[in-house]
Amino acid sequence: MAARAGYLAVAFLSGFCILTVEFAAVRQLAPAFGQSITVWSTVIGVILVALAIGYALGGRLGERSTSARPLFVRHGIAAVWVLLAAGAGPNLSAALIPEGLPGDRLIPLGFTGSLVASIVLFAVPAVLMAMTSPFLIRLAARRGHEGRATGGIYAVGTLGSLLACYLAPLVLLQTIGTYATLTAVAITLGVLALLGLRLSRPGADTQEIPAAEPGPPVARGYVAVALITGLAVTILEFGAVRFMAPWVGQSNFIWATVIGVCLLALAMGSWLGGRWADAALSRGAVGGRHFYVALSVAAAWVGIATIVGPDLLEWLVPQGIESMRILPIAFRASMIATVLFFGPPLLFLGMAPPFLVRMGTHGAHAGRTAGVLFAWTTVGGLLGCFITSPLLVPAIGARGTLLIAALGLVAIALVALRPGAWRESSVRRATLPVAAALGLVPLALFVIHVAGRAPLRDQPGQIAEIESAYQTIRVVRQDVELLIPFLPETGAAPARLGDDGSAMTLFLRHDEDAETYQSLILEDRDASASILTGGRYFEHMALGAHFARRDPKTLRVLIIGHAGGTVYRTLTQSIAKDVKVTALGVEIDGAVVDVAREHLRHREIESSALTLITGEDARTVVNALPQDRVFDLVLVDAYARTNYVPFQLATTEFFEQVAEHLAPDGWVGVNVLGDGMKSPVANAVANTMSKALGAAYVAPNPVFPGNVILWSCREQSRPPRLQAGTRLHPGMQSAAFAFERLVVRHQFTPTGLILTDDLAPSDRLADEELGL
Amino acid sequence: MRFVVAMLALLACASAVHAKELPESIRRMADRAFLEGRLDDLDDILTAAEEPIDRLPLLVRDTWWRMAGRAGVRRAASNAGDALIMKRLEWLKLPEASAWPVPRDGEADPYPILTALIQDRVRREWKGHEGLPQDGPLKALAGRLDKRREKRTIWFLDRSSSHMMSVAYRGVSPHPDQVTADREAEDLRARNGLLAALALLGFLLVPTLIAGVAFRGAKADPSQGA
């Protein structure tokens, strides 16, 4: 019993450490290489490849071992490696930062560096930690009970991952930072190694396991099933988030909820599957048919979820909820929808490892079988990681992506239950028609989906929905009131465009966003119109052009978060025509620019004066800027998953880098979603800007208190001033009025929160501010 | 609009053509134009201003409120005679050094709104928002405003206090729509929370019960595996 408990404890801690290292790795490399989907996939991909190698090696090496000591030696090595990675990681990453902006580059900016850094820093500990599970199964499994041993260890390891899924991104990385998190993992592994070595020392009261004789290779059929189930699990996890995103968004809590429920389902499935496999297969191989029928049920379930899901989600998160109130409602809705729609299928998929190990094991080779099958499951996960968000969702949408995964499961079931695959004819007769009938559900739905793709969510006035690699983008056409309540009375600007007191406006909205927007254009306006965006924050950002220029005839701008080009359009159309504006715009999601070209007249603003870089994280671009590239104005309007200022674009190190590319009297403006002056996110970013640049000024927006613009310049402690003698564009009067009456100096508190590349809890602050 | 402003200003000046300083009504117009952000109108309103004290809003606008160098201040300071205006012109040369000069007791401020705006901005830009707007310079101004005539200014003060500063300004309560929206959101949150708890509980219980019933007979010897 003590040994059994020990194995489970080791499996739990290994599962926890592996996933924590994954989260920390992405976080540690982000300041150097950004968080574009290329870099993210590269880092996760390297770790998953390492895990696959580790599983296979663990199973093979485990067969030659007669005690658990080698396992703990590996944990010790992994501990030292992780500790070194924690310390050396930032320096190594900095040395690998690419130089030069992407012109004709074929390879994305951060790809090579992130690949090398993640291999050097994290591949070895991942390999070593992954060797744990098959090794433990080898130690724990007894003939006839391989399923139970595999299920138990896999389930407990998955529970460790479940804990890491919440603890690492939501607590550890947000409170103690990346370095301390990795150090904590190293300490955990080190303690585990020391304890394990002590308990398994020669002469201790431990069980010696005889070395196994070389056995036959694992059947290719089982390998294929492991690969496809691993692929399906990852597609379902990522697909679930994207499927629900139009209602619940992609905040950290939503990701944690979806991944958490998925891991819980997999753990329960493993535990249940282990017992089921031992019970079913004790009567012969024919028992395996249960597993394949279960996969068919999972496929049909996913198919039905894609049909009923939108209606349920619409009921759970109705339209019209304001952005500052929606997250607590959406978080709970995501829990309900994930449990109902994806819990049962993933529970069935969680049965795969114990069933396959039980079916594929010959003699005393449970560890090796488990290692090989886990490795192929991980390879499936790796494939899923690379194809789901970057390829499948943009190509066939989240609904189609989920149906593809379901069809893959049906295909496995039908092949496995095909005529002749089982000796007992009664088995074929009973199960094949059932599996085929269940498989018709996703097949029919997929055909319907491909024939006429309907939007996931429809808003009033919606004219397009595009699912990009990052988000769901909706183009919505609405008649809305302008946000200039008093200036029209002064005659400074006309109040309205339409007779009914409103303006037809095209918005780019994303994910759960039913109220706010990342870009817009007033449909009826033209270049000479006196209204720009009707008092919205784009005008407040563009105001920087009026105090960030030394040379009155030129303006060099860096726009981080170009999106649909509204900031650039507002800036260029509100500035005097004789000012030569040159701009570098960076947008991580190139699909947003494509949508803007199609629907928001983006091509009107494209010229040689505007250089656009898409598909790259802005931090990577700033890192790679040539030293002599100087800007008068840097505008940061970047958001990740609707609500978060990307942490790597809000740290001391980032602002210091930006300062190196600022003209002597240049200014930096950062748009922050936050509750006015009280906003903890805005205060943290302002404190960080004060630390890096000397002082920060907060410019609230009187017509929408949810946005503030933070301003800093290199000339320390100089409050921003509009230039006298400039006749402001009428559409900028509202912004100028608010700017001159409301700008407040941020009170720098050296002991307060200052965001750094290592510790930047901006996500946690945003979650708290939004009620999570 | 600017034409009307200029005509009104000229009419007011004509009625006091012999006076060296601008009439009080013109100063009030300039004060209000500053308050409402019509800074370009100041040129027309103060077109007849000769004395530094009357040109003060223009000097403030062009040397401190907006940035264009301080040559104008130096020229104006050379012939400034009044003590208060002298102090104010000196202040414009080096605004960070001291507080905006205010009249002595019993002495009237020629531009009280401008004074309040400057004091408010100095305080915001150097001390931050602590204490604003409850104790800020604009607070005193708010008390003198006519609710009907000065609705724009009141709107601005309300907004600046309750929204931007996240501090409830006296007399401002949440809009009824906001109260309703808050209540509806709270109801939805509670309903979804209950359903989420039930869903999770069911998900945990059902497979456990199935396993307990289905595999009770197949329970293995604990000594035989993990």
Coordinates of C-alpha atoms in Angstrom, one line a residue, chain A residues 377-764:
Chain A
T377 CA -0.7 10.2 -27.6
T378 CA 1.6 13.1 -27.0
V379 CA 2.5 13.2 -30.7
G380 CA -1.2 13.4 -31.4
G381 CA -1.4 16.3 -28.9
L382 CA 1.5 18.0 -30.6
L383 CA -0.2 17.7 -34.0
G384 CA -3.4 19.1 -32.5
C385 CA -1.6 22.0 -31.0
F386 CA -0.1 22.9 -34.4
I387 CA -3.2 22.4 -36.5
T388 CA -6.2 23.4 -34.4
S389 CA -5.9 27.2 -33.9
P390 CA -3.5 28.0 -36.6
L391 CA -5.1 25.9 -39.4
L392 CA -8.4 24.2 -38.7
V393 CA -10.3 27.0 -37.0
P394 CA -9.5 29.6 -39.6
A395 CA -10.2 27.1 -42.4
I396 CA -13.4 25.4 -41.3
G397 CA -14.4 27.2 -38.1
A398 CA -14.6 26.0 -34.6
R399 CA -17.7 24.0 -35.3
G400 CA -16.1 22.2 -38.2
T401 CA -13.0 21.6 -36.2
L402 CA -14.9 19.9 -33.4
L403 CA -16.7 17.8 -36.0
I404 CA -13.4 16.8 -37.6
A405 CA -12.2 15.5 -34.2
A406 CA -15.5 13.6 -33.9
L407 CA -15.1 12.1 -37.3
G408 CA -11.6 10.9 -36.4
L409 CA -13.0 9.1 -33.4
V410 CA -15.8 7.5 -35.6
A411 CA -13.1 6.4 -38.1
I412 CA -11.1 4.6 -35.4
A413 CA -14.2 2.9 -34.1
L414 CA -15.4 1.7 -37.5
V415 CA -11.9 0.5 -38.5
A416 CA -11.5 -1.3 -35.2
L417 CA -15.0 -2.9 -35.4
R418 CA -14.8 -3.7 -39.1
P419 CA -15.8 -7.2 -40.3
G420 CA -13.0 -9.6 -39.6
A421 CA -11.3 -7.6 -36.9
W422 CA -12.8 -9.7 -34.2
R423 CA -13.2 -13.5 -34.0
E424 CA -16.5 -13.4 -32.4
S425 CA -19.1 -12.7 -35.1
S426 CA -21.7 -11.7 -32.6
V427 CA -19.4 -8.8 -31.6
R428 CA -19.3 -7.4 -35.1
R429 CA -23.0 -7.8 -35.5
A430 CA -23.8 -6.0 -32.3
T431 CA -21.3 -3.2 -32.3
L432 CA -20.6 -2.1 -35.8
P433 CA -24.1 -0.9 -36.7
V434 CA -24.2 1.0 -33.4
A435 CA -20.9 2.7 -34.0
A436 CA -21.9 3.4 -37.6
A437 CA -25.2 4.9 -36.6
L438 CA -23.6 7.1 -34.0
G439 CA -21.0 8.2 -36.5
L440 CA -23.7 9.4 -38.9
V441 CA -24.4 12.3 -36.5
P442 CA -21.1 14.1 -36.9
L443 CA -20.8 13.1 -40.5
A444 CA -24.2 14.6 -41.4
L445 CA -23.4 17.7 -39.4
F446 CA -20.0 18.2 -41.0
V447 CA -21.6 17.9 -44.5
I448 CA -24.2 20.5 -43.5
H449 CA -21.5 22.7 -42.0
V450 CA -19.3 22.6 -45.1
A451 CA -22.3 23.1 -47.4
G452 CA -23.5 26.3 -45.8
R453 CA -21.3 27.7 -43.0
A454 CA -23.4 29.6 -40.5
P455 CA -21.9 32.0 -38.0
L456 CA -21.4 30.7 -34.5
R457 CA -23.1 33.8 -33.0
D458 CA -25.2 36.3 -34.7
Q459 CA -25.6 39.9 -33.5
P460 CA -28.1 42.4 -34.7
G461 CA -26.5 44.1 -37.7
Q462 CA -23.8 41.5 -38.0
I463 CA -22.6 41.3 -41.6
A464 CA -19.6 38.9 -41.2
E465 CA -18.0 36.5 -38.7
I466 CA -14.4 35.5 -39.3
E467 CA -12.6 32.9 -37.1
S468 CA -8.9 33.7 -37.1
A469 CA -6.1 31.9 -35.5
Y470 CA -6.5 34.1 -32.4
Q471 CA -10.1 35.1 -32.1
T472 CA -13.6 35.4 -33.6
I473 CA -13.9 38.7 -35.4
R474 CA -17.4 40.1 -36.1
V475 CA -18.2 42.9 -38.4
V476 CA -21.3 44.6 -37.1
R477 CA -23.2 47.5 -38.6
Q478 CA -25.1 49.5 -36.1
D479 CA -26.9 52.8 -35.9
V480 CA -25.4 54.4 -32.7
E481 CA -25.4 57.7 -31.1
L482 CA -22.2 59.7 -31.2
L483 CA -20.4 60.3 -28.0
I484 CA -20.1 64.0 -28.1
P485 CA -22.8 65.3 -25.7
F486 CA -21.9 69.0 -25.4
L487 CA -19.3 70.2 -27.8
P488 CA -21.9 70.4 -30.6
E489 CA -23.7 73.1 -28.6
T490 CA -20.5 75.2 -28.8
G491 CA -20.5 74.8 -32.5
A492 CA -17.1 73.1 -32.4
A493 CA -18.4 70.0 -34.1
P494 CA -21.6 68.8 -35.7
A495 CA -23.5 66.5 -33.3
R496 CA -24.9 63.9 -35.6
L497 CA -24.8 62.5 -39.0
G498 CA -28.3 61.0 -39.4
D499 CA -31.6 62.7 -39.1
D500 CA -32.5 60.4 -36.1
G501 CA -29.5 61.6 -34.1
S502 CA -27.2 58.7 -34.8
A503 CA -24.4 57.5 -37.1
M504 CA -24.3 54.3 -39.0
T505 CA -21.1 52.7 -37.7
L506 CA -19.2 49.6 -38.7
F507 CA -17.5 47.9 -35.8
L508 CA -14.9 45.1 -35.5
R509 CA -15.9 43.1 -32.5
H510 CA -14.3 40.0 -31.2
D511 CA -15.2 37.0 -29.2
E512 CA -17.7 37.7 -26.4
D513 CA -17.5 41.4 -27.0
A514 CA -21.1 42.6 -27.6
E515 CA -20.6 46.2 -26.6
T516 CA -17.0 47.4 -27.2
Y517 CA -14.8 47.2 -30.3
Q518 CA -11.3 47.1 -31.5
S519 CA -11.8 49.1 -34.6
L520 CA -14.6 51.1 -36.3
I521 CA -15.4 53.4 -39.1
L522 CA -18.4 55.8 -39.4
E523 CA -20.0 54.6 -42.5
D524 CA -21.1 57.8 -44.1
R525 CA -18.1 59.9 -43.3
D526 CA -15.5 60.9 -45.8
A527 CA -12.1 62.4 -45.6
S528 CA -13.4 65.9 -45.1
A529 CA -15.9 65.0 -42.4
S530 CA -15.7 67.0 -39.2
I531 CA -16.4 63.9 -37.1
L532 CA -13.7 61.2 -36.8
T533 CA -14.9 58.5 -34.4
G534 CA -17.5 60.4 -32.5
G535 CA -15.6 61.0 -29.3
R536 CA -14.1 57.5 -28.9
Y537 CA -10.7 56.7 -27.5
F538 CA -9.0 56.6 -30.9
E539 CA -9.2 60.4 -30.8
H540 CA -7.6 60.5 -27.4
M541 CA -4.7 58.5 -28.7
A542 CA -4.4 60.5 -31.9
L543 CA -4.1 63.6 -29.7
G544 CA -0.5 62.6 -29.1
A545 CA 0.3 63.9 -32.5
H546 CA -0.3 67.4 -31.2
F547 CA 2.3 67.2 -28.4
A548 CA 4.8 64.7 -29.5
R549 CA 6.5 66.6 -32.3
R550 CA 9.6 68.7 -32.4
D551 CA 9.6 69.2 -36.1
P552 CA 6.2 70.6 -37.0
K553 CA 6.3 69.1 -40.5
T554 CA 7.1 65.5 -39.7
L555 CA 5.7 62.8 -37.4
R556 CA 7.1 59.3 -37.0
V557 CA 4.7 56.9 -35.3
L558 CA 4.9 53.4 -34.1
I559 CA 1.4 51.9 -33.6
I560 CA 1.4 48.7 -31.5
G561 CA -2.0 47.0 -32.1
H562 CA -2.9 48.4 -35.5
A563 CA -6.0 46.3 -35.8
G564 CA -8.4 47.7 -38.3
G565 CA -6.3 50.9 -38.6
T566 CA -8.7 53.3 -36.7
V567 CA -6.0 54.9 -34.6
Y568 CA -3.8 55.5 -37.7
R569 CA -6.8 56.8 -39.8
T570 CA -7.9 59.1 -37.0
L571 CA -4.4 60.4 -36.5
T572 CA -3.7 61.1 -40.2
Q573 CA -7.0 62.6 -40.8
S574 CA -6.9 64.9 -37.9
I575 CA -3.4 66.3 -38.4
A576 CA -2.6 69.2 -40.7
K577 CA -2.2 68.0 -44.3
D578 CA 1.3 69.5 -44.6
V579 CA 2.7 67.2 -41.9
K580 CA 4.5 64.2 -43.3
V581 CA 3.4 61.2 -41.2
T582 CA 5.4 57.9 -41.4
A583 CA 4.1 55.0 -39.4
L584 CA 5.0 51.5 -38.5
G585 CA 2.0 49.5 -37.6
V586 CA 2.2 46.1 -35.8
E587 CA -0.7 43.7 -35.6
I588 CA -0.3 40.2 -34.3
D589 CA -3.5 38.9 -36.0
G590 CA -3.2 39.5 -39.7
A591 CA -6.8 38.4 -40.2
V592 CA -8.0 41.6 -38.5
V593 CA -6.3 43.7 -41.1
D594 CA -7.7 41.5 -43.9
V595 CA -11.2 41.9 -42.5
A596 CA -10.7 45.7 -42.2
R597 CA -9.6 45.7 -45.9
E598 CA -12.8 44.0 -46.9
H599 CA -15.2 45.9 -44.6
L600 CA -13.6 49.0 -43.0
R601 CA -12.0 50.6 -46.1
H602 CA -8.6 49.9 -44.8
R603 CA -7.1 50.2 -48.3
E604 CA -7.9 53.9 -48.2
I605 CA -5.2 54.4 -45.6
E606 CA -2.6 52.1 -47.1
S607 CA 0.3 53.9 -48.7
S608 CA 4.1 54.0 -48.7
A609 CA 3.8 56.1 -45.5
L610 CA 2.4 53.1 -43.6
T611 CA 4.5 50.0 -43.1
L612 CA 2.5 47.1 -41.7
I613 CA 3.9 44.1 -39.9
T614 CA 1.3 41.4 -39.2
G615 CA 1.6 38.0 -37.5
E616 CA 4.3 39.2 -35.2
D617 CA 4.2 40.1 -31.5
A618 CA 5.0 43.8 -31.0
R619 CA 7.5 43.0 -28.3
T620 CA 9.5 41.0 -30.8
V621 CA 9.3 43.8 -33.3
V622 CA 10.5 46.4 -30.8
N623 CA 13.3 44.0 -29.8
A624 CA 14.3 43.7 -33.4
L625 CA 14.1 47.4 -34.3
P626 CA 17.4 48.8 -35.7
Q627 CA 19.1 51.1 -33.2
D628 CA 18.7 54.2 -35.3
R629 CA 15.0 53.8 -35.8
V630 CA 13.4 56.7 -33.9
F631 CA 9.8 57.6 -33.3
D632 CA 8.1 60.8 -32.1
L633 CA 5.1 58.9 -30.9
V634 CA 4.6 55.3 -29.8
L635 CA 1.0 54.3 -29.4
V636 CA 0.2 51.0 -27.6
D637 CA -3.3 49.7 -28.2
A638 CA -2.8 46.0 -27.9
Y639 CA -5.0 43.5 -26.2
A640 CA -4.9 39.8 -25.8
R641 CA -8.1 37.7 -25.4
T642 CA -10.3 40.8 -25.2
N643 CA -9.4 42.0 -21.7
Y644 CA -5.7 41.7 -21.2
V645 CA -2.9 44.1 -21.9
P646 CA -0.2 41.6 -23.0
F647 CA 2.2 41.5 -20.1
Q648 CA 5.3 41.7 -22.3
L649 CA 4.0 45.1 -23.6
A650 CA 3.6 46.6 -20.1
T651 CA 6.8 45.9 -18.3
T652 CA 9.7 48.1 -17.2
E653 CA 12.0 46.4 -19.7
F654 CA 9.6 47.0 -22.5
F655 CA 9.2 50.7 -21.8
E656 CA 12.9 51.1 -21.4
Q657 CA 13.4 49.5 -24.8
V658 CA 10.7 51.8 -26.3
A659 CA 12.5 54.8 -24.7
E660 CA 15.6 53.9 -26.7
H661 CA 13.7 54.5 -29.9
L662 CA 11.9 57.6 -28.8
A663 CA 12.9 61.0 -30.1
P664 CA 14.2 63.3 -27.3
D665 CA 10.8 64.9 -26.8
G666 CA 8.8 61.9 -28.0
W667 CA 5.8 60.4 -26.1
V668 CA 4.4 57.0 -25.4
G669 CA 0.7 56.5 -25.1
V670 CA -0.9 53.3 -23.8
N671 CA -4.6 52.5 -24.0
V672 CA -5.7 50.6 -20.9
L673 CA -9.1 49.0 -20.3
G674 CA -9.8 50.0 -16.7
D675 CA -12.2 51.6 -14.4
G676 CA -10.9 55.1 -14.5
M677 CA -8.3 56.3 -12.0
K678 CA -9.2 53.5 -9.6
S679 CA -8.2 50.8 -12.1
P680 CA -5.5 48.6 -10.6
V681 CA -4.3 47.6 -14.1
A682 CA -4.0 51.3 -15.2
N683 CA -2.3 52.1 -11.9
A684 CA 0.2 49.2 -12.3
V685 CA 1.0 50.2 -15.9
A686 CA 1.3 53.9 -14.9
N687 CA 3.6 53.0 -12.0
T688 CA 5.7 50.9 -14.4
M689 CA 5.9 53.8 -16.9
S690 CA 6.9 56.1 -14.2
K691 CA 9.7 53.8 -13.1
A692 CA 11.0 53.4 -16.7
L693 CA 10.4 56.8 -18.1
G694 CA 10.3 59.2 -15.1
A695 CA 6.6 60.1 -14.9
A696 CA 3.2 59.0 -16.2
Y697 CA 0.1 61.0 -16.8
V698 CA -3.4 59.5 -16.9
A699 CA -5.9 60.8 -19.4
P700 CA -9.4 59.6 -18.6
N701 CA -12.1 59.5 -21.3
P702 CA -15.2 61.3 -20.2
V703 CA -17.5 59.6 -22.6
F704 CA -16.4 56.1 -21.7
P705 CA -14.8 55.7 -18.3
G706 CA -13.7 52.1 -19.1
N707 CA -10.7 53.4 -21.1
V708 CA -7.8 55.6 -19.9
I709 CA -4.7 56.6 -21.9
L710 CA -1.4 56.7 -20.1
W711 CA 1.2 59.1 -21.3
S712 CA 4.9 59.3 -20.7
C713 CA 7.9 61.0 -22.3
R714 CA 11.6 60.8 -22.1
E715 CA 12.0 64.3 -20.7
Q716 CA 11.2 63.3 -17.2
S717 CA 8.3 64.9 -15.3
R718 CA 7.1 67.1 -18.1
P719 CA 3.3 67.2 -18.3
P720 CA 1.8 66.8 -21.7
R721 CA 0.8 70.0 -23.5
L722 CA -1.0 70.5 -26.8
Q723 CA 0.8 72.8 -29.1
A724 CA -0.5 76.3 -29.2
G725 CA -1.5 77.8 -32.5
T726 CA -2.6 74.5 -33.9
R727 CA -6.1 74.7 -35.1
L728 CA -7.5 71.3 -34.0
H729 CA -9.6 69.3 -36.2
P730 CA -13.3 69.7 -35.1
G731 CA -13.4 66.0 -34.4
M732 CA -10.6 66.3 -31.9
Q733 CA -12.2 69.0 -29.8
S734 CA -13.8 66.6 -27.4
A735 CA -10.6 64.8 -26.8
A736 CA -8.6 68.0 -26.3
F737 CA -11.2 69.3 -23.9
A738 CA -11.1 66.2 -21.8
F739 CA -7.3 66.0 -22.1
E740 CA -6.7 69.6 -20.8
R741 CA -9.2 69.3 -17.9
L742 CA -8.6 65.8 -16.7
V743 CA -5.1 64.6 -17.3
V744 CA -3.7 63.6 -13.9
R745 CA -0.1 62.8 -12.9
H746 CA 0.2 59.3 -11.6
Q747 CA 1.5 59.2 -8.1
F748 CA 4.5 57.0 -8.4
T749 CA 4.9 54.6 -5.5
P750 CA 8.3 52.9 -5.6
T751 CA 7.0 50.2 -3.2
G752 CA 3.9 49.8 -5.3
L753 CA 3.4 47.3 -8.1
I754 CA 6.0 47.7 -10.9
L755 CA 5.5 45.2 -13.8
T756 CA 8.7 43.4 -14.9
D757 CA 9.4 40.7 -17.4
D758 CA 9.7 38.3 -14.6
L759 CA 6.6 39.3 -12.5
A760 CA 3.8 41.1 -14.3
P761 CA 0.4 40.2 -12.7
S762 CA -1.5 42.4 -15.1
D763 CA -3.8 39.5 -16.0
R764 CA -4.7 38.9 -12.4

